[in-house]
Amino acid sequence: MNRVIRSTQWRRLVLSSLVLALLIVPSVALAQSDSSPGLEPGAHVTYEQRVPINLVFVGYDQGDFNMNDLKDWLPDGYAPIVRYPAFYGVAGRDMGLQFDFKYNITWANNSFENDFFDYLGSIATPGPMTDFQALYNDQASNVLDVTDPVGYIDAPSTEQWLMSNAHRLDVETGMGYTIFFINWYGRPDFQFHIYTKTDYLDPDTGYNFGEARASRKIIAWGGSHGRTWFYDLSAGPEAWTDNWAVDFPDLDGNGEEDYRMPPIWEYTAGGYRDPAALGQDLGLVTRLVAINLLFTPSPLYDPLVSSPAPDGRKVVHVEMFESDAGRREVGTDYLDLDFVQNELSALQPYFEWATAEDLNRPPDIQARRTLGIFSDRLSRHGCWEQFGTTFAQMFCHFDANYGNYVSGYPAGDYVASVFSYHVTERRLGSQWGLLGFADDNWVDGTPSYVFAFGAQEYRDLGYGFSDTTVHEVGHHTGLSHPHDGYDSEMGVDYGPADFTYFAWAGDESDSIMSYLGLTGRFGVFNQDNMNRYQFAGYLNWANQVLAGVVAHPDADTVQAYVDAADAAAMTAQDAFNNWEYGAAAMYAREAYEQIARAAMELGISTERVVPMRVITPTGTPPKEGDPIRFPDN
Ligand SMILES: [Zn+2]
């Protein structure tokens, strides 16, 4: 049985038309609203939500581009999938979510624009142009030269100003997502500018990427304060989307253009881009960056896999292998478990999180050999051979010997195991530059173990173990990067390469899943999405287990649990409808826990009902970790 829960707007409409009737019926009728029906034994429910997407143009004039070219790219909706199983050609768990978009297009009025650009001017700190603006000037075909001084503008402050002034344009930023397309160029008060975020220090190294690196001076930002993201093609040019490079369309030499949006002044006759392409380009950014990667993205892994049993904890257990014997300090000196626990607890506060570390100094011979094989320094037989690549050696070794490293946790805990090597450049061999990866089980895209690497040479570049650990456990619990993802209507998975090279722009958002290193937290977009995944997942899981409970001859003995679960489910559904996703996730988890307790009392399994999978892999999953981008800057 499939059921669709309708959106808030629908419910509001019904409720307002019933307002007269409600005056004469008992208030309990409210709790029986169709949009919060509680649990439904055995049903797989798709929770549908109407999602307003506001496109606000600030500094653009109507007529600067053809709005229909933009609209042609806008999807009607989005149904998230679990991405990794799809790489094997198998369907992941049905996420039970469907978003239906309603687009609102707003042109900022003069008063708003004057105030906004005044504000930008007032917070801009003058400085010399960045290396990448200078590189742009050095291009042969650039249409103008950036001139000093350049304004350095705090990105989160800009985000906040736009969000808190949106009401002046009748744009509602709370229950919906908003993109501000900014264009300062052409106004008399224009100055060359770039955005910054400089308030985050790496917890292990104290390194400030936002301050120190020209490659971290950006043109877009959002997700620090709310559900908004701004994108300014009159800023930069910048490094991260390589839009300074206007002489050579093909950046990696593979014969395909690496499609990127140049600075706004390059949309001109003789510029890098045909001015007629502007509408299409803003549509591409709306769909393939903002919607697919930030607002309603698909998870990399099934977030329910890392679910503890009722009363169980989520544990991050780090096995640190000390392979830099020449040093007094060890890898665990650059792993801040309080930071790891705090950030993950902030993402999923409805779990009890715990962390632990175990220092292997020196590593056992098998762990050392595994590193040697993985880094292609040792040519040896190993368990990797059945997978055909030495990249599998980490997974298969630690999978086969798991109990030798991680043990002693109660059965109800979910343990995310992180195998970390503190190494040297020489010992990392062919994998030099790799920070970590969240591997799957090499069968069907189920998350398995996390691997992380650290070295003095990495620390010299700003990287310790803590950020990497949070990032990789973020993957393990489900989250994708903000620079790769899935397009629901086209059924296409993509990353920042070739025609979708501009997807790098998604990294310019508040998320530790970004490669920019500008934040240690899971921002608003991560929180919204994780909470919605958990909400729909736990309610459907509870529905599955509940079917067994109600069919049991002693079902009446656990009725109190079922009633409590039902109440929690209704509260969760109300919260979901009101865009209070944190509460929605928390109460959905509570509903599941109550049903699971009832099931355990009756001796019924609480295992997730896994859809029948015929393992006939049709694709080769990408096996690549998280590298250091821009090691030189
Ligand atoms: Zn990653």
PDB file of N, CA, C and O in Angstrom, residues 51-58 102 104 106 112 159 162-163 166-167 169-181 221-223 226-231 286 290-291 294-295 525 579:
ATOM      1  N   VAL A  51       7.460  22.667  -2.074  1.00  0.00           N
ATOM      2  CA  VAL A  51       8.650  23.437  -1.709  1.00  0.00           C
ATOM      3  C   VAL A  51       8.719  24.697  -2.567  1.00  0.00           C
ATOM      4  O   VAL A  51       9.003  24.631  -3.762  1.00  0.00           O
ATOM      5  N   PRO A  52       8.452  25.861  -1.970  1.00  0.00           N
ATOM      6  CA  PRO A  52       8.650  27.101  -2.722  1.00  0.00           C
ATOM      7  C   PRO A  52      10.136  27.323  -3.002  1.00  0.00           C
ATOM      8  O   PRO A  52      10.973  27.158  -2.117  1.00  0.00           O
ATOM      9  N   ILE A  53      10.469  27.623  -4.250  1.00  0.00           N
ATOM     10  CA  ILE A  53      11.837  28.003  -4.626  1.00  0.00           C
ATOM     11  C   ILE A  53      11.758  29.446  -5.114  1.00  0.00           C
ATOM     12  O   ILE A  53      11.130  29.733  -6.137  1.00  0.00           O
ATOM     13  N   ASN A  54      12.369  30.342  -4.356  1.00  0.00           N
ATOM     14  CA  ASN A  54      12.338  31.763  -4.701  1.00  0.00           C
ATOM     15  C   ASN A  54      13.595  32.139  -5.465  1.00  0.00           C
ATOM     16  O   ASN A  54      14.703  31.903  -4.982  1.00  0.00           O
ATOM     17  N   LEU A  55      13.423  32.700  -6.646  1.00  0.00           N
ATOM     18  CA  LEU A  55      14.551  33.225  -7.417  1.00  0.00           C
ATOM     19  C   LEU A  55      14.463  34.741  -7.360  1.00  0.00           C
ATOM     20  O   LEU A  55      13.508  35.330  -7.878  1.00  0.00           O
ATOM     21  N   VAL A  56      15.434  35.347  -6.684  1.00  0.00           N
ATOM     22  CA  VAL A  56      15.390  36.792  -6.472  1.00  0.00           C
ATOM     23  C   VAL A  56      16.561  37.424  -7.215  1.00  0.00           C
ATOM     24  O   VAL A  56      17.716  37.057  -6.996  1.00  0.00           O
ATOM     25  N   PHE A  57      16.258  38.344  -8.097  1.00  0.00           N
ATOM     26  CA  PHE A  57      17.288  38.986  -8.917  1.00  0.00           C
ATOM     27  C   PHE A  57      17.593  40.361  -8.359  1.00  0.00           C
ATOM     28  O   PHE A  57      16.715  41.215  -8.292  1.00  0.00           O
ATOM     29  N   VAL A  58      18.857  40.541  -7.960  1.00  0.00           N
ATOM     30  CA  VAL A  58      19.282  41.786  -7.323  1.00  0.00           C
ATOM     31  C   VAL A  58      20.380  42.400  -8.190  1.00  0.00           C
ATOM     32  O   VAL A  58      21.484  41.860  -8.279  1.00  0.00           O
ATOM     33  N   LYS A 102       7.453  24.950  -6.290  1.00  0.00           N
ATOM     34  CA  LYS A 102       6.663  26.081  -6.747  1.00  0.00           C
ATOM     35  C   LYS A 102       7.626  27.257  -6.852  1.00  0.00           C
ATOM     36  O   LYS A 102       8.238  27.652  -5.863  1.00  0.00           O
ATOM     37  N   ASN A 104       8.885  31.061  -7.467  1.00  0.00           N
ATOM     38  CA  ASN A 104       8.482  32.463  -7.375  1.00  0.00           C
ATOM     39  C   ASN A 104       9.647  33.304  -7.867  1.00  0.00           C
ATOM     40  O   ASN A 104      10.768  33.165  -7.365  1.00  0.00           O
ATOM     41  N   THR A 106      11.267  37.015  -8.408  1.00  0.00           N
ATOM     42  CA  THR A 106      11.157  38.367  -7.858  1.00  0.00           C
ATOM     43  C   THR A 106      12.313  39.218  -8.367  1.00  0.00           C
ATOM     44  O   THR A 106      13.460  38.775  -8.356  1.00  0.00           O
ATOM     45  N   PHE A 112      15.661  48.415  -2.539  1.00  0.00           N
ATOM     46  CA  PHE A 112      16.351  47.230  -2.020  1.00  0.00           C
ATOM     47  C   PHE A 112      17.771  47.164  -2.583  1.00  0.00           C
ATOM     48  O   PHE A 112      18.737  46.937  -1.857  1.00  0.00           O
ATOM     49  N   GLU A 159      24.957  36.963   3.266  1.00  0.00           N
ATOM     50  CA  GLU A 159      23.826  36.033   3.323  1.00  0.00           C
ATOM     51  C   GLU A 159      22.765  36.535   4.314  1.00  0.00           C
ATOM     52  O   GLU A 159      21.567  36.574   4.010  1.00  0.00           O
ATOM     53  N   LEU A 162      20.763  39.673   3.132  1.00  0.00           N
ATOM     54  CA  LEU A 162      19.762  39.338   2.112  1.00  0.00           C
ATOM     55  C   LEU A 162      18.574  38.613   2.739  1.00  0.00           C
ATOM     56  O   LEU A 162      17.417  38.909   2.438  1.00  0.00           O
ATOM     57  N   MET A 163      18.865  37.676   3.615  1.00  0.00           N
ATOM     58  CA  MET A 163      17.795  36.892   4.222  1.00  0.00           C
ATOM     59  C   MET A 163      16.905  37.780   5.097  1.00  0.00           C
ATOM     60  O   MET A 163      15.681  37.700   5.030  1.00  0.00           O
ATOM     61  N   ALA A 166      14.695  40.153   2.970  1.00  0.00           N
ATOM     62  CA  ALA A 166      13.880  39.575   1.886  1.00  0.00           C
ATOM     63  C   ALA A 166      12.401  39.933   2.031  1.00  0.00           C
ATOM     64  O   ALA A 166      11.676  40.061   1.041  1.00  0.00           O
ATOM     65  N   HIS A 167      11.965  40.118   3.267  1.00  0.00           N
ATOM     66  CA  HIS A 167      10.552  40.444   3.493  1.00  0.00           C
ATOM     67  C   HIS A 167      10.154  41.742   2.790  1.00  0.00           C
ATOM     68  O   HIS A 167       8.985  41.930   2.437  1.00  0.00           O
ATOM     69  N   LEU A 169      10.759  42.448  -0.081  1.00  0.00           N
ATOM     70  CA  LEU A 169      10.354  42.064  -1.439  1.00  0.00           C
ATOM     71  C   LEU A 169       9.218  41.044  -1.400  1.00  0.00           C
ATOM     72  O   LEU A 169       8.925  40.404  -2.402  1.00  0.00           O
ATOM     73  N   ASP A 170       8.620  40.891  -0.223  1.00  0.00           N
ATOM     74  CA  ASP A 170       7.575  39.878  -0.022  1.00  0.00           C
ATOM     75  C   ASP A 170       8.078  38.469  -0.325  1.00  0.00           C
ATOM     76  O   ASP A 170       7.317  37.616  -0.789  1.00  0.00           O
ATOM     77  N   VAL A 171       9.359  38.259  -0.062  1.00  0.00           N
ATOM     78  CA  VAL A 171       9.921  36.911  -0.231  1.00  0.00           C
ATOM     79  C   VAL A 171      10.001  36.262   1.141  1.00  0.00           C
ATOM     80  O   VAL A 171      10.610  36.811   2.065  1.00  0.00           O
ATOM     81  N   GLU A 172       9.372  35.103   1.251  1.00  0.00           N
ATOM     82  CA  GLU A 172       9.309  34.377   2.517  1.00  0.00           C
ATOM     83  C   GLU A 172      10.425  33.337   2.509  1.00  0.00           C
ATOM     84  O   GLU A 172      10.416  32.411   1.693  1.00  0.00           O
ATOM     85  N   THR A 173      11.415  33.502   3.390  1.00  0.00           N
ATOM     86  CA  THR A 173      12.590  32.629   3.332  1.00  0.00           C
ATOM     87  C   THR A 173      12.533  31.482   4.339  1.00  0.00           C
ATOM     88  O   THR A 173      13.438  30.658   4.370  1.00  0.00           O
ATOM     89  N   GLY A 174      11.491  31.423   5.147  1.00  0.00           N
ATOM     90  CA  GLY A 174      11.449  30.403   6.196  1.00  0.00           C
ATOM     91  C   GLY A 174      11.050  29.026   5.691  1.00  0.00           C
ATOM     92  O   GLY A 174      11.776  28.047   5.871  1.00  0.00           O
ATOM     93  N   MET A 175       9.885  28.942   5.056  1.00  0.00           N
ATOM     94  CA  MET A 175       9.374  27.654   4.598  1.00  0.00           C
ATOM     95  C   MET A 175       9.531  27.559   3.089  1.00  0.00           C
ATOM     96  O   MET A 175       8.553  27.559   2.331  1.00  0.00           O
ATOM     97  N   GLY A 176      10.764  27.514   2.647  1.00  0.00           N
ATOM     98  CA  GLY A 176      11.096  27.459   1.236  1.00  0.00           C
ATOM     99  C   GLY A 176      12.579  27.740   1.092  1.00  0.00           C
ATOM    100  O   GLY A 176      13.265  28.006   2.086  1.00  0.00           O
ATOM    101  N   TYR A 177      13.078  27.653  -0.131  1.00  0.00           N
ATOM    102  CA  TYR A 177      14.484  27.931  -0.391  1.00  0.00           C
ATOM    103  C   TYR A 177      14.593  29.102  -1.358  1.00  0.00           C
ATOM    104  O   TYR A 177      13.758  29.259  -2.245  1.00  0.00           O
ATOM    105  N   THR A 178      15.625  29.917  -1.138  1.00  0.00           N
ATOM    106  CA  THR A 178      15.766  31.159  -1.900  1.00  0.00           C
ATOM    107  C   THR A 178      17.165  31.272  -2.483  1.00  0.00           C
ATOM    108  O   THR A 178      18.149  31.038  -1.780  1.00  0.00           O
ATOM    109  N   ILE A 179      17.230  31.607  -3.767  1.00  0.00           N
ATOM    110  CA  ILE A 179      18.503  31.961  -4.399  1.00  0.00           C
ATOM    111  C   ILE A 179      18.470  33.450  -4.717  1.00  0.00           C
ATOM    112  O   ILE A 179      17.530  33.935  -5.343  1.00  0.00           O
ATOM    113  N   PHE A 180      19.473  34.169  -4.256  1.00  0.00           N
ATOM    114  CA  PHE A 180      19.650  35.561  -4.651  1.00  0.00           C
ATOM    115  C   PHE A 180      20.703  35.589  -5.751  1.00  0.00           C
ATOM    116  O   PHE A 180      21.873  35.271  -5.513  1.00  0.00           O
ATOM    117  N   PHE A 181      20.280  35.959  -6.964  1.00  0.00           N
ATOM    118  CA  PHE A 181      21.232  36.155  -8.056  1.00  0.00           C
ATOM    119  C   PHE A 181      21.652  37.616  -8.038  1.00  0.00           C
ATOM    120  O   PHE A 181      20.816  38.507  -8.263  1.00  0.00           O
ATOM    121  N   TRP A 221      27.508  31.984  -1.527  1.00  0.00           N
ATOM    122  CA  TRP A 221      27.487  31.456  -0.163  1.00  0.00           C
ATOM    123  C   TRP A 221      26.042  31.291   0.310  1.00  0.00           C
ATOM    124  O   TRP A 221      25.133  31.985  -0.171  1.00  0.00           O
ATOM    125  N   GLY A 222      25.847  30.405   1.259  1.00  0.00           N
ATOM    126  CA  GLY A 222      24.542  30.262   1.896  1.00  0.00           C
ATOM    127  C   GLY A 222      24.564  29.127   2.903  1.00  0.00           C
ATOM    128  O   GLY A 222      25.564  28.421   3.049  1.00  0.00           O
ATOM    129  N   GLY A 223      23.469  28.988   3.616  1.00  0.00           N
ATOM    130  CA  GLY A 223      23.324  27.880   4.557  1.00  0.00           C
ATOM    131  C   GLY A 223      23.926  28.124   5.928  1.00  0.00           C
ATOM    132  O   GLY A 223      23.894  27.247   6.778  1.00  0.00           O
ATOM    133  N   GLY A 226      20.330  30.374   7.243  1.00  0.00           N
ATOM    134  CA  GLY A 226      18.986  29.942   6.904  1.00  0.00           C
ATOM    135  C   GLY A 226      18.954  29.230   5.574  1.00  0.00           C
ATOM    136  O   GLY A 226      19.974  28.714   5.107  1.00  0.00           O
ATOM    137  N   ARG A 227      17.788  29.258   4.942  1.00  0.00           N
ATOM    138  CA  ARG A 227      17.553  28.472   3.728  1.00  0.00           C
ATOM    139  C   ARG A 227      17.761  29.319   2.479  1.00  0.00           C
ATOM    140  O   ARG A 227      16.939  29.307   1.565  1.00  0.00           O
ATOM    141  N   THR A 228      18.826  30.114   2.487  1.00  0.00           N
ATOM    142  CA  THR A 228      19.095  30.963   1.335  1.00  0.00           C
ATOM    143  C   THR A 228      20.525  30.784   0.865  1.00  0.00           C
ATOM    144  O   THR A 228      21.419  30.400   1.629  1.00  0.00           O
ATOM    145  N   TRP A 229      20.747  31.086  -0.416  1.00  0.00           N
ATOM    146  CA  TRP A 229      22.079  30.991  -1.044  1.00  0.00           C
ATOM    147  C   TRP A 229      22.177  32.112  -2.067  1.00  0.00           C
ATOM    148  O   TRP A 229      21.228  32.338  -2.820  1.00  0.00           O
ATOM    149  N   PHE A 230      23.275  32.853  -2.034  1.00  0.00           N
ATOM    150  CA  PHE A 230      23.444  33.885  -3.056  1.00  0.00           C
ATOM    151  C   PHE A 230      24.564  33.495  -4.012  1.00  0.00           C
ATOM    152  O   PHE A 230      25.476  32.736  -3.653  1.00  0.00           O
ATOM    153  N   TYR A 231      24.455  34.002  -5.227  1.00  0.00           N
ATOM    154  CA  TYR A 231      25.380  33.641  -6.306  1.00  0.00           C
ATOM    155  C   TYR A 231      25.627  34.909  -7.105  1.00  0.00           C
ATOM    156  O   TYR A 231      24.697  35.473  -7.680  1.00  0.00           O
ATOM    157  N   THR A 286      20.644  27.085 -10.995  1.00  0.00           N
ATOM    158  CA  THR A 286      19.488  26.860 -10.132  1.00  0.00           C
ATOM    159  C   THR A 286      19.242  25.363  -9.942  1.00  0.00           C
ATOM    160  O   THR A 286      19.083  24.877  -8.814  1.00  0.00           O
ATOM    161  N   ALA A 290      21.989  24.526  -7.012  1.00  0.00           N
ATOM    162  CA  ALA A 290      21.213  24.890  -5.818  1.00  0.00           C
ATOM    163  C   ALA A 290      20.194  23.800  -5.442  1.00  0.00           C
ATOM    164  O   ALA A 290      20.139  23.356  -4.291  1.00  0.00           O
ATOM    165  N   ILE A 291      19.382  23.382  -6.391  1.00  0.00           N
ATOM    166  CA  ILE A 291      18.322  22.423  -6.055  1.00  0.00           C
ATOM    167  C   ILE A 291      18.906  21.029  -5.809  1.00  0.00           C
ATOM    168  O   ILE A 291      18.663  20.411  -4.768  1.00  0.00           O
ATOM    169  N   LEU A 294      22.142  21.408  -2.962  1.00  0.00           N
ATOM    170  CA  LEU A 294      22.007  22.112  -1.684  1.00  0.00           C
ATOM    171  C   LEU A 294      20.621  21.945  -1.067  1.00  0.00           C
ATOM    172  O   LEU A 294      20.489  21.608   0.105  1.00  0.00           O
ATOM    173  N   PHE A 295      19.571  22.198  -1.846  1.00  0.00           N
ATOM    174  CA  PHE A 295      18.227  22.312  -1.262  1.00  0.00           C
ATOM    175  C   PHE A 295      17.579  20.942  -0.991  1.00  0.00           C
ATOM    176  O   PHE A 295      17.080  20.700   0.108  1.00  0.00           O
ATOM    177  N   PHE A 525      21.506  23.486   5.190  1.00  0.00           N
ATOM    178  CA  PHE A 525      21.067  22.572   4.124  1.00  0.00           C
ATOM    179  C   PHE A 525      21.312  21.117   4.539  1.00  0.00           C
ATOM    180  O   PHE A 525      20.459  20.253   4.342  1.00  0.00           O
ATOM    181  N   TRP A 579       7.825  22.559   8.426  1.00  0.00           N
ATOM    182  CA  TRP A 579       9.244  22.795   8.131  1.00  0.00           C
ATOM    183  C   TRP A 579      10.099  22.830   9.395  1.00  0.00           C
ATOM    184  O   TRP A 579      11.148  23.453   9.429  1.00  0.00           O
TER     185      TRP A 579
END
